[in-house]
Amino acid sequence: MPSSLIYFRNLDQQSGDARLRAQWQQLAAASNSSEAIYQTPAFADFLATCAAPQQRFHLYGAYTASHQPLGLIPLLHTGLATRVTRRWYQRQQLVLLGSSPLLPPEPALLDALHDFLLTEFPRVQALVYRALPNNHAIWLHLQQSSTLLPLALHGWRGCHSMTLPSSYAEYLNRLGSKRRYNLKRQQRQLAEAAGGALALQVIRDPADLAALEQGLQLCCPRARRLQLWDRNEMQALARLGLLLCFRIDAGTQCCGVVLGLQSGKVYHLFNILPAPAWQALSAGTSILQLALAYLCDAQGGHCQRVEFGYGQPAHSYQSSNAVSLRSQVLVLRDNPANRLYRLWHGARRALLQRLHRKADVR
């Protein structure tokens, strides 16, 4: 479709319309993005309540020249100057939530979208795809662009995900006998040391948050807790139906907590936080297994995939985990300053990689 036959419209004032929200929810549910949760109406409601002062949510629609809808583009405008910061200029970015718009990834449509956004937000320095796969149609198309400068900011890093089987018993069968034996042994040792059978508490509703907050106090130093969701954020996530966390106890002892969000059939696991007293007994592995058992069995197959995000898990789980390469991709305006920045960034990254290789050899 030629870009001249496409136009975009701001829908901020219509984002509460019931018909639009139903279409929006359907598009997010059908998205194959690993971060589709950030494209949902519920997450937009969360941002409306809890976004930082220098952030603002926007919703745009894409249409044909005959006014037929093509899809939606949820955005987060960051780096806005505020009275709190007392800075008149900050480096502004426009984050495409979910790491891909709710649109068909057609080249002409992508070109029209990128051109429109950089014109609509003239002070924005970069469009951002926070976790774009290296084989995604958007990245492949950006490589061919003659008007934009794509940059994989931190290189391509492994993101782990797990497709859940229909039952936890089936999941265990995939691991092999030795791994199953070790998991049972670790759980038994943890229960014996903590003084009771391991019990899972599911935390979804605002009424459950007191137990979660107490568990976090027992499992995390204060500095670490400040990096996690605060009370208002947890209340909002629970009220909007996004929160799904777990607390694992043995007797009167808290053994750990798991922090995550669920939207549709995907669970996003952010933190596994074992209590310090039980880390030597592989408490993190044990509490993760109880959470996986709940996701497989107690939800009746509703949850079909777990997203672990960037990073390397403590155990490779080759038989159950899939690894995809993703990166935070910046889409920069093509100008001399950004060309110089991209060259500098590439040279710096190459130097750091060389130094790391030398350190590994030593």
Short mmCIF file of N, CA and C in Angstrom, two decimals, residues 143-251:
data_model
loop_
_atom_site.label_atom_id
_atom_site.label_comp_id
_atom_site.label_asym_id
_atom_site.label_seq_id
_atom_site.Cartn_x
_atom_site.Cartn_y
_atom_site.Cartn_z
N GLN A 143 16.99 -2.07 8.22
CA GLN A 143 18.32 -2.23 7.64
C GLN A 143 18.40 -1.67 6.23
N GLN A 144 17.25 -1.58 5.54
CA GLN A 144 17.23 -1.11 4.17
C GLN A 144 16.89 0.38 4.06
N SER A 145 16.65 1.03 5.19
CA SER A 145 16.19 2.41 5.15
C SER A 145 17.31 3.35 4.70
N SER A 146 16.95 4.31 3.85
CA SER A 146 17.89 5.33 3.39
C SER A 146 17.65 6.67 4.08
N THR A 147 16.63 6.74 4.95
CA THR A 147 16.29 8.00 5.60
C THR A 147 16.37 7.94 7.12
N LEU A 148 16.59 6.75 7.69
CA LEU A 148 16.65 6.59 9.13
C LEU A 148 17.90 5.82 9.52
N LEU A 149 18.32 6.00 10.75
CA LEU A 149 19.52 5.33 11.26
C LEU A 149 19.11 4.39 12.39
N PRO A 150 18.98 3.09 12.14
CA PRO A 150 18.66 2.14 13.22
C PRO A 150 19.91 1.79 14.01
N LEU A 151 19.74 1.60 15.31
CA LEU A 151 20.87 1.26 16.18
C LEU A 151 20.40 0.27 17.24
N ALA A 152 21.00 -0.92 17.27
CA ALA A 152 20.75 -1.89 18.34
C ALA A 152 21.60 -1.47 19.53
N LEU A 153 21.00 -0.78 20.47
CA LEU A 153 21.74 0.00 21.45
C LEU A 153 22.69 -0.83 22.30
N HIS A 154 22.23 -1.95 22.82
CA HIS A 154 23.07 -2.76 23.71
C HIS A 154 23.47 -4.08 23.06
N GLY A 155 23.40 -4.13 21.74
CA GLY A 155 23.70 -5.38 21.07
C GLY A 155 22.53 -6.35 21.20
N TRP A 156 22.70 -7.54 20.66
CA TRP A 156 21.65 -8.55 20.68
C TRP A 156 21.86 -9.48 21.85
N ARG A 157 20.89 -9.51 22.74
CA ARG A 157 20.99 -10.30 23.97
C ARG A 157 19.91 -11.36 24.01
N GLY A 158 20.22 -12.45 24.69
CA GLY A 158 19.28 -13.55 24.79
C GLY A 158 18.11 -13.23 25.70
N CYS A 159 16.91 -13.51 25.22
CA CYS A 159 15.69 -13.44 26.02
C CYS A 159 15.10 -14.84 26.09
N HIS A 160 14.79 -15.28 27.30
CA HIS A 160 14.29 -16.64 27.50
C HIS A 160 12.77 -16.64 27.63
N SER A 161 12.17 -17.62 27.01
CA SER A 161 10.73 -17.84 27.17
C SER A 161 10.49 -19.34 27.26
N MET A 162 9.34 -19.70 27.77
CA MET A 162 8.99 -21.10 27.96
C MET A 162 7.54 -21.32 27.54
N THR A 163 7.34 -22.23 26.63
CA THR A 163 5.99 -22.65 26.27
C THR A 163 5.52 -23.69 27.28
N LEU A 164 4.43 -23.41 27.95
CA LEU A 164 3.96 -24.29 29.01
C LEU A 164 3.18 -25.46 28.43
N PRO A 165 3.44 -26.66 28.92
CA PRO A 165 2.63 -27.82 28.50
C PRO A 165 1.27 -27.78 29.19
N SER A 166 0.46 -28.78 28.90
CA SER A 166 -0.90 -28.81 29.44
C SER A 166 -0.95 -29.15 30.92
N SER A 167 0.15 -29.66 31.48
CA SER A 167 0.18 -29.99 32.90
C SER A 167 1.62 -29.90 33.41
N TYR A 168 1.75 -29.73 34.73
CA TYR A 168 3.08 -29.68 35.33
C TYR A 168 3.76 -31.04 35.25
N ALA A 169 2.99 -32.12 35.31
CA ALA A 169 3.57 -33.46 35.16
C ALA A 169 4.24 -33.61 33.80
N GLU A 170 3.60 -33.07 32.77
CA GLU A 170 4.20 -33.14 31.44
C GLU A 170 5.48 -32.30 31.38
N TYR A 171 5.46 -31.15 32.04
CA TYR A 171 6.67 -30.32 32.11
C TYR A 171 7.82 -31.09 32.75
N LEU A 172 7.54 -31.77 33.87
CA LEU A 172 8.60 -32.53 34.54
C LEU A 172 9.13 -33.65 33.66
N ASN A 173 8.26 -34.28 32.91
CA ASN A 173 8.70 -35.37 32.04
C ASN A 173 9.70 -34.90 31.00
N ARG A 174 9.62 -33.65 30.62
CA ARG A 174 10.55 -33.11 29.63
C ARG A 174 11.96 -32.91 30.19
N LEU A 175 12.07 -32.87 31.51
CA LEU A 175 13.35 -32.51 32.12
C LEU A 175 14.30 -33.69 32.27
N GLY A 176 13.80 -34.89 32.27
CA GLY A 176 14.66 -36.03 32.49
C GLY A 176 14.68 -36.44 33.95
N SER A 177 15.04 -37.71 34.20
CA SER A 177 14.93 -38.27 35.55
C SER A 177 15.88 -37.60 36.54
N LYS A 178 17.11 -37.31 36.12
CA LYS A 178 18.07 -36.70 37.05
C LYS A 178 17.61 -35.32 37.49
N ARG A 179 17.13 -34.52 36.55
CA ARG A 179 16.67 -33.17 36.89
C ARG A 179 15.43 -33.24 37.79
N ARG A 180 14.53 -34.17 37.52
CA ARG A 180 13.34 -34.30 38.37
C ARG A 180 13.73 -34.69 39.79
N TYR A 181 14.68 -35.59 39.92
CA TYR A 181 15.13 -36.01 41.24
C TYR A 181 15.73 -34.83 42.00
N ASN A 182 16.55 -34.04 41.32
CA ASN A 182 17.19 -32.89 41.99
C ASN A 182 16.17 -31.86 42.44
N LEU A 183 15.15 -31.63 41.62
CA LEU A 183 14.12 -30.66 42.01
C LEU A 183 13.37 -31.13 43.26
N LYS A 184 12.99 -32.38 43.30
CA LYS A 184 12.29 -32.90 44.48
C LYS A 184 13.18 -32.84 45.72
N ARG A 185 14.44 -33.17 45.54
CA ARG A 185 15.37 -33.14 46.67
C ARG A 185 15.53 -31.72 47.20
N GLN A 186 15.67 -30.75 46.31
CA GLN A 186 15.82 -29.36 46.73
C GLN A 186 14.59 -28.86 47.48
N GLN A 187 13.41 -29.22 46.99
CA GLN A 187 12.19 -28.79 47.68
C GLN A 187 12.06 -29.47 49.05
N ARG A 188 12.44 -30.73 49.12
CA ARG A 188 12.37 -31.44 50.40
C ARG A 188 13.35 -30.83 51.42
N GLN A 189 14.55 -30.52 50.98
CA GLN A 189 15.53 -29.92 51.89
C GLN A 189 15.08 -28.54 52.36
N LEU A 190 14.50 -27.77 51.47
CA LEU A 190 14.01 -26.44 51.86
C LEU A 190 12.89 -26.56 52.88
N ALA A 191 11.95 -27.46 52.64
CA ALA A 191 10.84 -27.64 53.57
C ALA A 191 11.33 -28.09 54.94
N GLU A 192 12.29 -29.01 54.98
CA GLU A 192 12.81 -29.50 56.25
C GLU A 192 13.54 -28.39 57.00
N ALA A 193 14.32 -27.58 56.29
CA ALA A 193 15.08 -26.51 56.95
C ALA A 193 14.15 -25.40 57.45
N ALA A 194 13.11 -25.09 56.68
CA ALA A 194 12.21 -24.01 57.06
C ALA A 194 11.15 -24.45 58.07
N GLY A 195 10.95 -25.75 58.21
CA GLY A 195 10.06 -26.25 59.26
C GLY A 195 8.62 -26.45 58.86
N GLY A 196 8.37 -26.83 57.63
CA GLY A 196 6.99 -27.09 57.21
C GLY A 196 6.90 -27.34 55.73
N ALA A 197 5.78 -27.88 55.29
CA ALA A 197 5.57 -28.13 53.87
C ALA A 197 5.49 -26.81 53.11
N LEU A 198 6.01 -26.80 51.89
CA LEU A 198 5.98 -25.59 51.08
C LEU A 198 4.55 -25.29 50.64
N ALA A 199 4.14 -24.05 50.82
CA ALA A 199 2.77 -23.64 50.48
C ALA A 199 2.84 -22.40 49.61
N LEU A 200 2.07 -22.41 48.53
CA LEU A 200 2.05 -21.31 47.57
C LEU A 200 0.85 -20.40 47.84
N GLN A 201 1.11 -19.11 47.95
CA GLN A 201 0.04 -18.13 48.08
C GLN A 201 0.00 -17.29 46.80
N VAL A 202 -1.15 -17.29 46.13
CA VAL A 202 -1.32 -16.55 44.89
C VAL A 202 -1.78 -15.13 45.22
N ILE A 203 -1.12 -14.15 44.63
CA ILE A 203 -1.41 -12.75 44.94
C ILE A 203 -1.82 -12.05 43.65
N ARG A 204 -3.14 -11.75 43.57
CA ARG A 204 -3.68 -11.09 42.38
C ARG A 204 -4.48 -9.85 42.73
N ASP A 205 -5.12 -9.86 43.89
CA ASP A 205 -6.08 -8.82 44.24
C ASP A 205 -5.48 -7.83 45.22
N PRO A 206 -6.03 -6.61 45.28
CA PRO A 206 -5.52 -5.64 46.25
C PRO A 206 -5.52 -6.16 47.69
N ALA A 207 -6.48 -7.01 48.03
CA ALA A 207 -6.53 -7.54 49.40
C ALA A 207 -5.35 -8.45 49.72
N ASP A 208 -4.67 -8.97 48.70
CA ASP A 208 -3.55 -9.89 48.91
C ASP A 208 -2.22 -9.17 49.09
N LEU A 209 -2.20 -7.86 48.88
CA LEU A 209 -0.91 -7.17 48.77
C LEU A 209 -0.17 -7.06 50.09
N ALA A 210 -0.88 -7.09 51.22
CA ALA A 210 -0.19 -7.01 52.51
C ALA A 210 0.77 -8.18 52.67
N ALA A 211 0.34 -9.38 52.26
CA ALA A 211 1.21 -10.55 52.35
C ALA A 211 2.41 -10.41 51.42
N LEU A 212 2.20 -9.84 50.24
CA LEU A 212 3.31 -9.63 49.31
C LEU A 212 4.31 -8.63 49.85
N GLU A 213 3.81 -7.52 50.39
CA GLU A 213 4.71 -6.50 50.93
C GLU A 213 5.51 -7.05 52.09
N GLN A 214 4.88 -7.83 52.96
CA GLN A 214 5.61 -8.44 54.07
C GLN A 214 6.67 -9.40 53.54
N GLY A 215 6.33 -10.18 52.52
CA GLY A 215 7.31 -11.08 51.94
C GLY A 215 8.48 -10.34 51.34
N LEU A 216 8.23 -9.22 50.68
CA LEU A 216 9.32 -8.43 50.10
C LEU A 216 10.23 -7.87 51.19
N GLN A 217 9.66 -7.46 52.29
CA GLN A 217 10.47 -6.95 53.40
C GLN A 217 11.38 -8.04 53.95
N LEU A 218 10.90 -9.28 53.96
CA LEU A 218 11.70 -10.38 54.47
C LEU A 218 12.75 -10.86 53.48
N CYS A 219 12.51 -10.64 52.19
CA CYS A 219 13.38 -11.20 51.15
C CYS A 219 14.35 -10.19 50.54
N CYS A 220 14.06 -8.90 50.68
CA CYS A 220 14.86 -7.88 49.97
C CYS A 220 15.36 -6.82 50.93
N PRO A 221 16.60 -6.40 50.78
CA PRO A 221 17.03 -5.20 51.49
C PRO A 221 16.30 -3.98 50.94
N ARG A 222 16.25 -2.92 51.72
CA ARG A 222 15.45 -1.76 51.34
C ARG A 222 15.88 -1.18 50.00
N ALA A 223 17.18 -1.12 49.75
CA ALA A 223 17.67 -0.56 48.49
C ALA A 223 17.15 -1.35 47.29
N ARG A 224 17.07 -2.65 47.45
CA ARG A 224 16.54 -3.49 46.36
C ARG A 224 15.05 -3.28 46.20
N ARG A 225 14.30 -3.14 47.30
CA ARG A 225 12.86 -2.94 47.20
C ARG A 225 12.51 -1.65 46.47
N LEU A 226 13.35 -0.63 46.61
CA LEU A 226 13.09 0.63 45.96
C LEU A 226 13.17 0.53 44.44
N GLN A 227 13.82 -0.52 43.94
CA GLN A 227 13.92 -0.73 42.51
C GLN A 227 12.71 -1.49 41.95
N LEU A 228 11.87 -2.00 42.83
CA LEU A 228 10.71 -2.78 42.42
C LEU A 228 9.48 -1.88 42.39
N TRP A 229 8.31 -2.46 42.11
CA TRP A 229 7.09 -1.68 42.14
C TRP A 229 6.83 -1.15 43.55
N ASP A 230 6.36 0.09 43.64
CA ASP A 230 5.99 0.61 44.95
C ASP A 230 4.53 0.24 45.25
N ARG A 231 4.04 0.65 46.42
CA ARG A 231 2.71 0.24 46.86
C ARG A 231 1.63 0.73 45.90
N ASN A 232 1.72 1.99 45.46
CA ASN A 232 0.71 2.51 44.56
C ASN A 232 0.69 1.76 43.24
N GLU A 233 1.87 1.43 42.73
CA GLU A 233 1.94 0.69 41.47
C GLU A 233 1.35 -0.71 41.62
N MET A 234 1.65 -1.38 42.72
CA MET A 234 1.10 -2.72 42.93
C MET A 234 -0.42 -2.66 43.08
N GLN A 235 -0.92 -1.65 43.79
CA GLN A 235 -2.36 -1.50 43.93
C GLN A 235 -3.02 -1.31 42.56
N ALA A 236 -2.42 -0.47 41.73
CA ALA A 236 -2.99 -0.20 40.40
C ALA A 236 -2.95 -1.45 39.52
N LEU A 237 -1.82 -2.16 39.54
CA LEU A 237 -1.71 -3.37 38.72
C LEU A 237 -2.72 -4.43 39.15
N ALA A 238 -2.92 -4.57 40.47
CA ALA A 238 -3.90 -5.54 40.97
C ALA A 238 -5.31 -5.11 40.60
N ARG A 239 -5.61 -3.85 40.75
CA ARG A 239 -6.96 -3.35 40.46
C ARG A 239 -7.30 -3.53 38.97
N LEU A 240 -6.29 -3.43 38.11
CA LEU A 240 -6.52 -3.52 36.66
C LEU A 240 -6.42 -4.95 36.15
N GLY A 241 -6.18 -5.92 37.04
CA GLY A 241 -6.15 -7.32 36.65
C GLY A 241 -4.87 -7.77 35.97
N LEU A 242 -3.79 -7.02 36.15
CA LEU A 242 -2.52 -7.39 35.53
C LEU A 242 -1.58 -8.13 36.47
N LEU A 243 -1.73 -7.91 37.76
CA LEU A 243 -0.78 -8.47 38.73
C LEU A 243 -1.00 -9.96 38.94
N LEU A 244 0.10 -10.70 38.94
CA LEU A 244 0.08 -12.10 39.35
C LEU A 244 1.43 -12.40 39.99
N CYS A 245 1.44 -12.44 41.31
CA CYS A 245 2.66 -12.70 42.07
C CYS A 245 2.44 -13.90 42.98
N PHE A 246 3.52 -14.39 43.55
CA PHE A 246 3.43 -15.56 44.43
C PHE A 246 4.31 -15.33 45.66
N ARG A 247 3.80 -15.84 46.78
CA ARG A 247 4.61 -15.92 48.00
C ARG A 247 4.63 -17.38 48.43
N ILE A 248 5.83 -17.88 48.74
CA ILE A 248 5.99 -19.27 49.13
C ILE A 248 6.43 -19.32 50.58
N ASP A 249 5.68 -20.05 51.40
CA ASP A 249 5.97 -20.19 52.83
C ASP A 249 6.20 -21.65 53.17
N ALA A 250 6.91 -21.86 54.29
CA ALA A 250 7.05 -23.19 54.89
C ALA A 250 6.86 -23.00 56.38
N GLY A 251 5.76 -23.53 56.90
CA GLY A 251 5.45 -23.27 58.31
C GLY A 251 5.21 -21.78 58.51
#
